[in-house]
Coordinates of C-alpha atoms and ligand atoms in Angstrom, one line a residue:
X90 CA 225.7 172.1 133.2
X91 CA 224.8 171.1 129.5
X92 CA 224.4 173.6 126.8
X93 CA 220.8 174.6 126.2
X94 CA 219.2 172.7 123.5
X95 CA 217.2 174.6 120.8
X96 CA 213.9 173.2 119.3
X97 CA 211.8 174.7 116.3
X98 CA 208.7 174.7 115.7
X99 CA 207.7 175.7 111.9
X100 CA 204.3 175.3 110.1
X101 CA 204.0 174.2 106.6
X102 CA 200.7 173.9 104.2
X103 CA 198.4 176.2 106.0
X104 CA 198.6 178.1 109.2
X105 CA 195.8 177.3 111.8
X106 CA 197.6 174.1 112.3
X107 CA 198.5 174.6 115.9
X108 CA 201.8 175.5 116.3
X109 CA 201.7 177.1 119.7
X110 CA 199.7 174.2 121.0
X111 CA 202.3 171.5 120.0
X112 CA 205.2 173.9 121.0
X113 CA 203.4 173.9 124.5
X114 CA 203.3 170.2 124.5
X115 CA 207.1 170.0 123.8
X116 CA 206.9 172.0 126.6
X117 CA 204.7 170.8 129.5
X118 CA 206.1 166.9 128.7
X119 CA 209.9 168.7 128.9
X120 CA 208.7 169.9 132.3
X121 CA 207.4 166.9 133.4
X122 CA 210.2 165.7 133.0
X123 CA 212.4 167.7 135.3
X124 CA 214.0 170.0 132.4
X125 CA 214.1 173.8 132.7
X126 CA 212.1 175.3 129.7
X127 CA 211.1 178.3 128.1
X128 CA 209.0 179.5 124.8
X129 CA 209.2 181.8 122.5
X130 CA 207.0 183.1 119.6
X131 CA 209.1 184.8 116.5
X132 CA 206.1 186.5 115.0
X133 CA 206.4 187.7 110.9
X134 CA 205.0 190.9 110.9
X135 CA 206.1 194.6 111.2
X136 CA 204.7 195.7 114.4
X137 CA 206.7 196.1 117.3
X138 CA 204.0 194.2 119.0
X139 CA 200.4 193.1 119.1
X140 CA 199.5 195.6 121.6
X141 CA 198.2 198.2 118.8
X142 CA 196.6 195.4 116.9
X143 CA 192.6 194.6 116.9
X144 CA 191.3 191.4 117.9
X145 CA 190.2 190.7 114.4
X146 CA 193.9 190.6 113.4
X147 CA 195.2 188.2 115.6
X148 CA 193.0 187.6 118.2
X149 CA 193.7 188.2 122.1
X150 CA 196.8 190.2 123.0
X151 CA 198.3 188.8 125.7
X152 CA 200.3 190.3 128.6
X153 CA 203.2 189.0 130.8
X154 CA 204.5 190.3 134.0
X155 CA 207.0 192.5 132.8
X156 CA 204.3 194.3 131.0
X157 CA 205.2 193.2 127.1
X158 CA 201.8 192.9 125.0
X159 CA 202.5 189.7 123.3
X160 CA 201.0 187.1 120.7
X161 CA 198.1 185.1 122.3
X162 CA 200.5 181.9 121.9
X163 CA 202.3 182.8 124.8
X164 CA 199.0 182.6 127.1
X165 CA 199.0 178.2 125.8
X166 CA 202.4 178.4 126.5
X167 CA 202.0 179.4 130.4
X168 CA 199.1 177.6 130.7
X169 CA 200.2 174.0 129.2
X170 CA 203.9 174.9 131.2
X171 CA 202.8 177.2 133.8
X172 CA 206.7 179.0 133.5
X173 CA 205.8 182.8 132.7
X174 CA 207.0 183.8 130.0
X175 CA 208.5 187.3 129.4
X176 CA 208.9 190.7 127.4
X177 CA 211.9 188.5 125.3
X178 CA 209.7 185.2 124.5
X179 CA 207.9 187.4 121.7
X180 CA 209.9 189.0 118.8
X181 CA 208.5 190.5 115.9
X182 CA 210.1 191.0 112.5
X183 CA 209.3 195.3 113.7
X184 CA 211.7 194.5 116.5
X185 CA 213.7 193.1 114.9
X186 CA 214.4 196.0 112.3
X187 CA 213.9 198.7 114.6
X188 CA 216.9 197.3 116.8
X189 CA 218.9 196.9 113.3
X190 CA 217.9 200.2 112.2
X191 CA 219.0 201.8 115.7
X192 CA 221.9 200.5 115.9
X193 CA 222.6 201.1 112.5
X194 CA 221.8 205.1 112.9
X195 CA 224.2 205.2 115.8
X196 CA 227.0 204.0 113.7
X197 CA 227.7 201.0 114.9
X198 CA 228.0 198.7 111.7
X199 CA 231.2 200.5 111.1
X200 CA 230.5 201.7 107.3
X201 CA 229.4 198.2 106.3
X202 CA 225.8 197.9 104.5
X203 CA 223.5 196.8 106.7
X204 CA 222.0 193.7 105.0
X205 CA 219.1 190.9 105.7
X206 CA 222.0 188.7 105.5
X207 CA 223.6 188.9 107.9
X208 CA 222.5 191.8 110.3
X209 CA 218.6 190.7 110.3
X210 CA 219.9 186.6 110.6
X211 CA 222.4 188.0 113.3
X212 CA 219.8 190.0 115.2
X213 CA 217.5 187.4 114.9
X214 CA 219.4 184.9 116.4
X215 CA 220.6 186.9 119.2
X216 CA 217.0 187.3 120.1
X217 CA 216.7 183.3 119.8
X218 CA 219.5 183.1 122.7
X219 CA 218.6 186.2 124.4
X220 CA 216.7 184.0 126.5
X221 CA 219.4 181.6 127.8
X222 CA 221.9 184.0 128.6
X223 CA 219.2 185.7 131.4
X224 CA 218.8 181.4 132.8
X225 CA 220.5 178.7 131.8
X226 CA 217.0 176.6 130.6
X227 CA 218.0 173.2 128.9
X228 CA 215.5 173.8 126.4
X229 CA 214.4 176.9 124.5
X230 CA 211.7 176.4 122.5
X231 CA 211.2 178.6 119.2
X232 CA 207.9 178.4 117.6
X233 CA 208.2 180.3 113.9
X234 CA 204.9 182.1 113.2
X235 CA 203.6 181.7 109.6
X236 CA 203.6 179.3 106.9
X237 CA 206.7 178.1 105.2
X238 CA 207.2 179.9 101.8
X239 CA 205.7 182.6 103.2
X240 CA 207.7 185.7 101.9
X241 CA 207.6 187.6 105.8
X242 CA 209.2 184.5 107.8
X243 CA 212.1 183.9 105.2
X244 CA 214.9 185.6 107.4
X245 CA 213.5 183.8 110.4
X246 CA 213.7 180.7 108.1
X247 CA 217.9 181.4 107.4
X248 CA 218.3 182.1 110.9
X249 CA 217.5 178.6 112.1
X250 CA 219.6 177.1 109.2
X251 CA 222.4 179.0 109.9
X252 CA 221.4 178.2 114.0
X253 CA 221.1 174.4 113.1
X254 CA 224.4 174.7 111.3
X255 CA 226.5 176.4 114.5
X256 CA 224.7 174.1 117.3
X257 CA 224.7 170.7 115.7
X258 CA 223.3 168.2 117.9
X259 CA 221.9 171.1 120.3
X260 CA 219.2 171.7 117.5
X261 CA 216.1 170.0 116.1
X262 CA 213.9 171.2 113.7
X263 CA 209.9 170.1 114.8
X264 CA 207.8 170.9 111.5
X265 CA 204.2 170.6 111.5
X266 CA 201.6 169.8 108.2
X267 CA 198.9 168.7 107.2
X268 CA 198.0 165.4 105.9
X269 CA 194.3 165.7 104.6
X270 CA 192.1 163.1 104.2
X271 CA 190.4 163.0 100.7
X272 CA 186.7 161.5 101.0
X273 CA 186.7 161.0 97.5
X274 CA 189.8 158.8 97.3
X275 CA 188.8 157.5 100.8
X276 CA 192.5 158.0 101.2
X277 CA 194.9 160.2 103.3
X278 CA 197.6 162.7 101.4
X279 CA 201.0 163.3 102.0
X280 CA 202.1 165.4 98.9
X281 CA 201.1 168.9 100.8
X282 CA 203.2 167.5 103.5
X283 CA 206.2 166.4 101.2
X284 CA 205.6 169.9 99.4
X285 CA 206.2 171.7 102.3
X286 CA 209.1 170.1 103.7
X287 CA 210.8 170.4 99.8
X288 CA 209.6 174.2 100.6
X289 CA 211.8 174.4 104.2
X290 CA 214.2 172.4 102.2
X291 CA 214.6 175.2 99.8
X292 CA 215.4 177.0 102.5
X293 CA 218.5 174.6 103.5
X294 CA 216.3 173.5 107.0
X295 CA 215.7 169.6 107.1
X296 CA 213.2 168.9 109.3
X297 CA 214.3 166.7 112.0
X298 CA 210.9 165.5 113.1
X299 CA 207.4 165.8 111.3
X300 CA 204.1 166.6 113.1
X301 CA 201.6 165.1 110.8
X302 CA 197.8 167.1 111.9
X303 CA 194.9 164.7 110.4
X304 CA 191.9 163.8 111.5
X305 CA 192.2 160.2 110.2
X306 CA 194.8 157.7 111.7
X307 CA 198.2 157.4 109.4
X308 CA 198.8 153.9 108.8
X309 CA 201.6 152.5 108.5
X310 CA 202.0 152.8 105.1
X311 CA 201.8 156.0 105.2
X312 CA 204.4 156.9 107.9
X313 CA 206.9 155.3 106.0
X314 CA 205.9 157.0 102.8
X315 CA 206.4 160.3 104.5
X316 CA 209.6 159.2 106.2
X317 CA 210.5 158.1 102.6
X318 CA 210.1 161.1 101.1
X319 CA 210.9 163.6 103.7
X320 CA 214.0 162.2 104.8
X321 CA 213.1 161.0 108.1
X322 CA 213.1 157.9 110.1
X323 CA 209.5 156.4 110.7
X324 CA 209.7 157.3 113.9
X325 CA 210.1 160.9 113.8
X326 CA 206.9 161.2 112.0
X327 CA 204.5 161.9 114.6
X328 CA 200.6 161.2 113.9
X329 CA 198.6 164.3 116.0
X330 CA 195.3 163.3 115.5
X331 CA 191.9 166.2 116.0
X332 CA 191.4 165.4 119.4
X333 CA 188.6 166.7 122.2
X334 CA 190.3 169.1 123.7
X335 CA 194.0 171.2 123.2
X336 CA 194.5 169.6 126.8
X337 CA 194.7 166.1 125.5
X338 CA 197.6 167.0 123.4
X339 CA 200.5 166.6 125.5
X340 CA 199.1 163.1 126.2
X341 CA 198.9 162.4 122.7
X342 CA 202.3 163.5 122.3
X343 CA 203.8 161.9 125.1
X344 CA 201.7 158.2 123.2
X345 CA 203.5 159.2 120.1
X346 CA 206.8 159.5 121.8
X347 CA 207.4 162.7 120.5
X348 CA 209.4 164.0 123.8
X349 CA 211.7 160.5 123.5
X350 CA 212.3 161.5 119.7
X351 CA 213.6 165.0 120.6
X352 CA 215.5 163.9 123.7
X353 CA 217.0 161.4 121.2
X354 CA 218.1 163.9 118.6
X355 CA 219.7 166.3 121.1
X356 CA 221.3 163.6 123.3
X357 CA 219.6 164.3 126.3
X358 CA 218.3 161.3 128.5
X359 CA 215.3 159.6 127.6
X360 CA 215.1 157.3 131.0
X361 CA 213.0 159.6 132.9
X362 CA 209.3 159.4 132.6
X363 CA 207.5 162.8 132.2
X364 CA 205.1 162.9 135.7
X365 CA 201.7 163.6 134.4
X366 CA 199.9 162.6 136.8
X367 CA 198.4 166.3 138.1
X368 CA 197.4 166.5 134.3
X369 CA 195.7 163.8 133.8
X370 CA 193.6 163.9 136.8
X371 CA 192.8 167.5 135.2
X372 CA 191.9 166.1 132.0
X373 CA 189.5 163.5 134.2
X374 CA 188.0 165.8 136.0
X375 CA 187.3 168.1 133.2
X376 CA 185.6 165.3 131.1
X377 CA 183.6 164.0 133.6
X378 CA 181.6 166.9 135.2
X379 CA 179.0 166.4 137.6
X380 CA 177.2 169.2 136.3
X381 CA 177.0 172.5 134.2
X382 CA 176.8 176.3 134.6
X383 CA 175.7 179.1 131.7
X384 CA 177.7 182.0 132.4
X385 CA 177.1 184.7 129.8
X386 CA 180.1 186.7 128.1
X387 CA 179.4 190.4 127.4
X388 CA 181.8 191.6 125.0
X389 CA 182.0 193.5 121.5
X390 CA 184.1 190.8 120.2
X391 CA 182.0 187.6 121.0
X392 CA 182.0 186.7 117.2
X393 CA 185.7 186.3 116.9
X394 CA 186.8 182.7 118.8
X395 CA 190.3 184.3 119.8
X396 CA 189.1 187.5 121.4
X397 CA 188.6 186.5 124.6
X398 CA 190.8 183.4 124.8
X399 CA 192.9 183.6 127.8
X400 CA 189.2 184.1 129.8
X401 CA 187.2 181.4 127.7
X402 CA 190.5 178.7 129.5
X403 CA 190.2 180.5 132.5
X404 CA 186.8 179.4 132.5
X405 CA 187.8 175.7 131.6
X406 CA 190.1 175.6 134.7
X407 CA 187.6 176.8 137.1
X408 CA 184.9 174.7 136.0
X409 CA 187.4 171.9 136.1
X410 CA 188.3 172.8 139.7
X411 CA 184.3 173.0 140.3
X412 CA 183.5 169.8 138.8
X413 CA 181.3 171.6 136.4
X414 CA 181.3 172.5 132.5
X415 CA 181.1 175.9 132.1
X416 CA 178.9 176.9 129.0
X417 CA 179.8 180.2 127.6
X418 CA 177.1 182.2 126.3
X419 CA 178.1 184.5 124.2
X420 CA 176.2 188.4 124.0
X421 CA 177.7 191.2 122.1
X422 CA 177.2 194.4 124.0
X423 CA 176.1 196.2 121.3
X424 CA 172.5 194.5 121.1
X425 CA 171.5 194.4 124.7
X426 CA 169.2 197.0 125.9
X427 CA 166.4 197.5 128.4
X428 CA 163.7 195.8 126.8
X429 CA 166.1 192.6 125.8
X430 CA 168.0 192.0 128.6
X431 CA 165.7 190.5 130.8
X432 CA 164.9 187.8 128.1
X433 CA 169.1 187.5 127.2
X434 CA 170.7 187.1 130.4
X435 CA 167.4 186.1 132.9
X436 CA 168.4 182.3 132.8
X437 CA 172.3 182.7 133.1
X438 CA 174.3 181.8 136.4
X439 CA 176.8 184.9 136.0
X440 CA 177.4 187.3 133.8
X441 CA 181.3 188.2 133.3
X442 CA 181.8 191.2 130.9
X443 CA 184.8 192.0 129.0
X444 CA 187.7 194.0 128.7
X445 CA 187.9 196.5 125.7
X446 CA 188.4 199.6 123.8
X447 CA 186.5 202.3 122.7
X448 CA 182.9 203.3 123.1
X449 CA 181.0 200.8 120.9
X450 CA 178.5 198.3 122.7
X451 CA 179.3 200.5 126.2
X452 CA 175.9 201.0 127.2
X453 CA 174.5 197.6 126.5
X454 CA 177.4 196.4 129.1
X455 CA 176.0 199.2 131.5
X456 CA 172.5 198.0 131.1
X457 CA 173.6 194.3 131.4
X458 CA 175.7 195.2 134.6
X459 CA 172.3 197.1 135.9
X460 CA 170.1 193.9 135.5
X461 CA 172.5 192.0 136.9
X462 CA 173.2 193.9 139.9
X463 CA 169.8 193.9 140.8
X464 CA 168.2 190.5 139.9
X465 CA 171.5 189.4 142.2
X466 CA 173.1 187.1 139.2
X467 CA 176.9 186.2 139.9
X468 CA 179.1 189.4 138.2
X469 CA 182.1 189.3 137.3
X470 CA 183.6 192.3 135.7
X471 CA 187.2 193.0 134.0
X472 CA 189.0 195.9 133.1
X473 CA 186.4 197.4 131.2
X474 CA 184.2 195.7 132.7
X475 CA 184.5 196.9 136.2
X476 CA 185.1 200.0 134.8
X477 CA 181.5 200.2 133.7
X478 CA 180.0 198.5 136.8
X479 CA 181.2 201.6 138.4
X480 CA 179.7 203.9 135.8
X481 CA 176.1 201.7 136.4
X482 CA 176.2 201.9 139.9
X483 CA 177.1 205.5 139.8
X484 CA 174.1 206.4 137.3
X485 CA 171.4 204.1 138.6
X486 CA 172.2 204.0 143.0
X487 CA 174.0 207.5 143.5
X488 CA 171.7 209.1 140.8
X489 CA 174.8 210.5 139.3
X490 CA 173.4 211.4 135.9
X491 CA 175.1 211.0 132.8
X492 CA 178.2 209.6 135.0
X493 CA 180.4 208.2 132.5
X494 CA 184.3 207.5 132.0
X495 CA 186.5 210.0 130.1
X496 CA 187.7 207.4 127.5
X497 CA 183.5 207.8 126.2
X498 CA 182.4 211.5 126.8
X499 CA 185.2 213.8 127.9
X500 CA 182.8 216.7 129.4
X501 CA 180.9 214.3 131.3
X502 CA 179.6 216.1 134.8
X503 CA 180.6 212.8 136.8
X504 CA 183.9 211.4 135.2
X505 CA 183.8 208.2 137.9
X506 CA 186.4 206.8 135.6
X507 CA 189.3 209.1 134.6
X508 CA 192.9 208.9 132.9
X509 CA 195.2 207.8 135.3
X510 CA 197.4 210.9 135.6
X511 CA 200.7 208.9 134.7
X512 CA 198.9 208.5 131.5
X513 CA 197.9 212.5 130.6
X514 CA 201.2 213.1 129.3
X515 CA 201.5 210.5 126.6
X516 CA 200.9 210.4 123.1
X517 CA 202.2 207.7 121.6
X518 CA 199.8 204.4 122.0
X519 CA 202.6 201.5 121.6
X520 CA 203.4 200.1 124.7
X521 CA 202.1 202.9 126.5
X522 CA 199.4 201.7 129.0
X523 CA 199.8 200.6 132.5
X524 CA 201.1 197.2 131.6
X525 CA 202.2 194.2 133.4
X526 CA 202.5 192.9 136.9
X527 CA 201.5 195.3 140.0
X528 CA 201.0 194.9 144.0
X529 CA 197.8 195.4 145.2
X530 CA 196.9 195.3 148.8
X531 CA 193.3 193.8 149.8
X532 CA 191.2 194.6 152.8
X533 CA 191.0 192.6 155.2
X534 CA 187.5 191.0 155.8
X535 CA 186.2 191.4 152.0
X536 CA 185.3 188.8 150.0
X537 CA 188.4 188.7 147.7
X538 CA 190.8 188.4 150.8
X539 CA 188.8 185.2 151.4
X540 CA 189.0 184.0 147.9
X541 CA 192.7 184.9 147.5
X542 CA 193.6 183.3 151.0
X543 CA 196.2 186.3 151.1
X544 CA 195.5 190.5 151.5
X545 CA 199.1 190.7 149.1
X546 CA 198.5 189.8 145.3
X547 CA 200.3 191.0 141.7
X548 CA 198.1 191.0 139.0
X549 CA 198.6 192.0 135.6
X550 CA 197.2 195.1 133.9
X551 CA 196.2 196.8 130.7
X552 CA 195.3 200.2 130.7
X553 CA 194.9 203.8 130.7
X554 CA 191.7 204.7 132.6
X555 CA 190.4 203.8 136.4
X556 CA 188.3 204.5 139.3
X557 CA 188.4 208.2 140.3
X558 CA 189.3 208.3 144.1
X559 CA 187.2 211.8 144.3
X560 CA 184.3 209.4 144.2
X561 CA 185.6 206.7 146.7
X562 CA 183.1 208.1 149.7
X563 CA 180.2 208.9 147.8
X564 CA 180.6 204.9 146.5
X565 CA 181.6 203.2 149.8
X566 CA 178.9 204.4 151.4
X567 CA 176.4 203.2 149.2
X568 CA 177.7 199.8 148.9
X569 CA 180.4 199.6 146.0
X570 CA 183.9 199.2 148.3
X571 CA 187.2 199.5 146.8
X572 CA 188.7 196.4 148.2
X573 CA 191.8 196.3 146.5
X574 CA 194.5 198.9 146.3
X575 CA 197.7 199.9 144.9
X576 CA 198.9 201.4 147.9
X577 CA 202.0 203.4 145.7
X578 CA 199.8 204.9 143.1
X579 CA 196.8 205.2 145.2
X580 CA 194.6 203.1 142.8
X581 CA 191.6 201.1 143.1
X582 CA 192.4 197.8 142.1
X583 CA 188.8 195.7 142.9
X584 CA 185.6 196.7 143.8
X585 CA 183.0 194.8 145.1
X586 CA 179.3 194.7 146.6
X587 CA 179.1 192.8 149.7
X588 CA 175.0 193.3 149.8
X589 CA 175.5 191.2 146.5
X590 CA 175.8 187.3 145.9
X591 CA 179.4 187.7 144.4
X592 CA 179.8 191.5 142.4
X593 CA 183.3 191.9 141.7
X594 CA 184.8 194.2 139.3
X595 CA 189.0 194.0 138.9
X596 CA 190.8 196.5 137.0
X597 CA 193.2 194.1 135.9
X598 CA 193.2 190.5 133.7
X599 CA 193.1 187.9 136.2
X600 CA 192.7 186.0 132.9
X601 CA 196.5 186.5 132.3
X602 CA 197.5 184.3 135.3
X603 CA 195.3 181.1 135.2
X604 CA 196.9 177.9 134.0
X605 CA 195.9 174.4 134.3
X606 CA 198.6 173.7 137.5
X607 CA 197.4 176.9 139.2
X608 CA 193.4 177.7 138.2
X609 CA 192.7 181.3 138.9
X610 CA 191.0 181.9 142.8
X611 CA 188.6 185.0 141.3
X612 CA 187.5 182.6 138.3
X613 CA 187.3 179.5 140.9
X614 CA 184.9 181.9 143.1
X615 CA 183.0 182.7 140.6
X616 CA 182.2 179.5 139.2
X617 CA 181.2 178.1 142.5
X618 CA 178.9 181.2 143.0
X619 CA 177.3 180.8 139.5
X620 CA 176.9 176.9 140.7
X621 CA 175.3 177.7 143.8
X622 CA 172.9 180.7 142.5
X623 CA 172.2 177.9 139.7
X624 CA 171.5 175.3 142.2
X625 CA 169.4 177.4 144.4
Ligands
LIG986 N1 189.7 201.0 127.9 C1 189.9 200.9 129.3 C2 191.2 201.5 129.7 O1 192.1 201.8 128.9 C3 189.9 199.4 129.7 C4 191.0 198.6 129.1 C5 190.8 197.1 129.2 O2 189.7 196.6 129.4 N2 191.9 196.4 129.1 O3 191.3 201.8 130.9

């Protein structure tokens, strides 16, 4: 077997440039071609993770199997490769120093100072193998978070020149700019992008390959200039052109041979076409619907793009798998009430609300959920989401007045949703939910057996709260049915209404496991119900 090959993925001139879709690209062409891959994210800041971190920060946190709450990133990187990823593919500079820190409390550096150079480098580099002494993959994949110069990713900087230095032709450096066009001039600019390669080079890191972002074709003239002046051949600069959608990357990646250039550099064979068939047809068949569906997103967070990212793709897979476009409506919970909802969501073909935190926009989700519920509109709810479908129903079909969860009103007299009782006991909130991957058996005969074509499933979860079983009757026989069930912990897992066109509520993120290969089956359903109640 060869060595693994390392690739990395840095950003110069301004972040927003893509990073994590190109280091998916790498990726998805690698595993079209045959190669065993895996990606990681090395994130600059000092949080252990994003798990504690607002959506305004960094957008969706994302969660893995193994229950780590991780950079949104790694949701492209599943979805473009459809590998999942794990608790190791995201390392924070917190993790890092906590790990130091420990270690160095415990007195294992001997009486030496513990320094950036080399303890953080060393640390940081063991984290950047971690992953190929758990699986021999042929490629890891390394994406740096941050801009270069950035003060934050300077020890993740050293790390891959000292990396580069120790691997040789196992290593390539991808590093991605900018190369604006100036309407003035009527020309395209390379200086930001020689800048910021003069920048890594400060750093000792010569790029191996450039990954020129414009939104204007670089002539020729200007791939040599930048090969000139960046030390590169021509053909490692590599024109990534604003395209229609992130899915049409790895095709315009593959056009610009940017797959040959790194099998190239690490000596790996090039004769092998990557088989992108599946994904092409996907591409096809998402840019040619036969038709469209308005499904309305209920969230606190609608106003930030990221928030809900992993569920906005879900979406584009499902609709792709539909032969529909899915148009996301967007309504922040925290404006709908009785006398506005009618006129809000009245036209939509489904209504899916959000997971979240905290009580803010709660009762516009309940009263959403209500209208919804009755007028028979496809619902889909998550986490949160099903979590207040279960207060609605509660409140407006049992008559359970006030019935509310504990996370909102701790002395309500129905607590329908309670803290899980594996949770009463903790304090601390860092990696402290119910997190990752867990069983759940379905019933047989309910709709989600029939969507799933299976009564076993693992999905992932994210949180502290659920359905409280001393209500299970009281619900069942009106017409809400636990459905799904984590038979160890005795927790309801799904809900549905089987009087209802499709009403499913899932405490977990089915949002977590979609990818373009493998569409999710409850965001498949749903789409098809929204088409049909649209078409009816
Ligand atoms: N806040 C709820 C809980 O902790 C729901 C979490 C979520 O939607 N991810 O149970």
């Amino acid at each position: 077997m060869s060595p693994t090959r390392y690739i990395f993925v840095t950003g110069g001139v301004t972040s927003s440039l893509g990073k994590g879709i190109i280091s998916s690209s790498i990726a998805k062409l690698l595993v079209a071609r045959g190669f065993s891959v895996t990606i990681q994210k090395l994130d600059p800041y000092i949080n252990i993770d994003p798990g504690t971190l607002n959506p305004y920060e960094h957008g969706e946190c994302f969660v893995t199997d193994d229950g780590a709450e991780t950079d949104l990133d790694l949701g492209h990187y599943e979805r473009f490769s459809n590998v999942p990823t794990s608790q190791a593919n995201n390392v924070t500079t917190g993790v890092i120093y906590q790990s130091v820190i420990t270690k160095e409390r415990k007195g294992e550096f001997l009486g030496e100072t513990v320094q950036v150079i080399p303890h953080i480098t060393d640390e940081i580099k063991y984290r950047i193998k971690l992953l190929a002494k758990r699986k021999p993959y042929d490629f890891i994949i390394t994406e740096i978070g941050g801009t270069v110069g950035d003060i934050e990713s300077l020890p993740f900087i050293e790390a891959v020149r000292q990396l580069r230095w120790e691997l040789g032709k196992n290593c390539v450096v991808v590093h991605l700019t900018l190369v604006p066009y100036l309407a003035a001039a009527g020309e395209l600019k390379t200086k930001p992008t020689q800048h910021s390669v003069k920048t890594l080079l400060e750093s000792g890191v010569q790029p191996d390959i450039i990954v020129c972002r414009c939104d204007k074709h670089i002539t020729e003239g200007i791939r040599h200039k930048i090969a000139l002046f960046c030390n590169v051949a021509p053909t490692s600069v590599i024109e990534c052109i604003d395209v229609e959608t992130i899915y049409d990357v790895p095709i315009q990646m593959r056009q610009e041979n940017l797959d040959v250039e790194i099998l190239r550099k690490t000596d790996m064979p090039t004769e092998t076409k990557p088989d992108l068939t599946d994904w092409e047809q996907f591409l096809f068949a998402m840019k040619h619907p036969a038709g469209e569906v308005n499904i309305g997103l209920v969230g606190k967070y609608v106003e930030l793009k990221d928030a809900y990212k992993s569920i906005n793709e879900s979406f584009i897979h499902a609709g792709t798998m539909n032969g529909v476009r899915v148009r996301i409506q967007t309504f922040h919970s925290e404006f709908i009430n009785d006398t506005n909802v009618e006129e809000k969501l009245g036209n939509l073909d489904g209504v899916l609300v959000a997971p979240g935190f905290g009580e803010r926009g709660i009762e516009g989700k309940i009263t959403a959920i209500r209208f919804v519920r009755e007028k028979g509109i496809p619902f889909f709810g998550i986490c949160l989401g099903m979590q207040c479908a279960v207060i609605e129903f509660g409140r407006n079909v049992l008559g359970l007045k006030g019935a509310h969860s504990t996370e909102f009103d701790r002395s309500t007299p129905y607590p329908v949703i309670d803290m899980m009782e594996m949770q009463k006991k903790i304090s601390g909130l860092g990696g402290t939910m119910r997190l990752g991957s867990y069983p759940c058996r379905l019933v047989p005969g309910s709709k989600v057996t029939t969507i799933y074509k299976t009564e076993n499933i693992q999905e992932r979860h994210r949180h502290r709260f659920e359905f409280n079983n001393e209500y299970l009757e009281k619900y069942t026989a009106a017409g809400m049915v636990p459905v799904g069930i984590n038979e160890k912990d005795n927790l309801v897992e799904i809900i549905e209404i089987p009087d209802h066109p499709w009403f499913v509520g899932v405490q977990f993120h089915p949002e977590f496991k979609s990818t373009v290969a493998q569409p999710h089956p409850l965001f498949v359903s749903f789409v098809k119900a929204a088409k049909d109640y649209a078409g009816r």
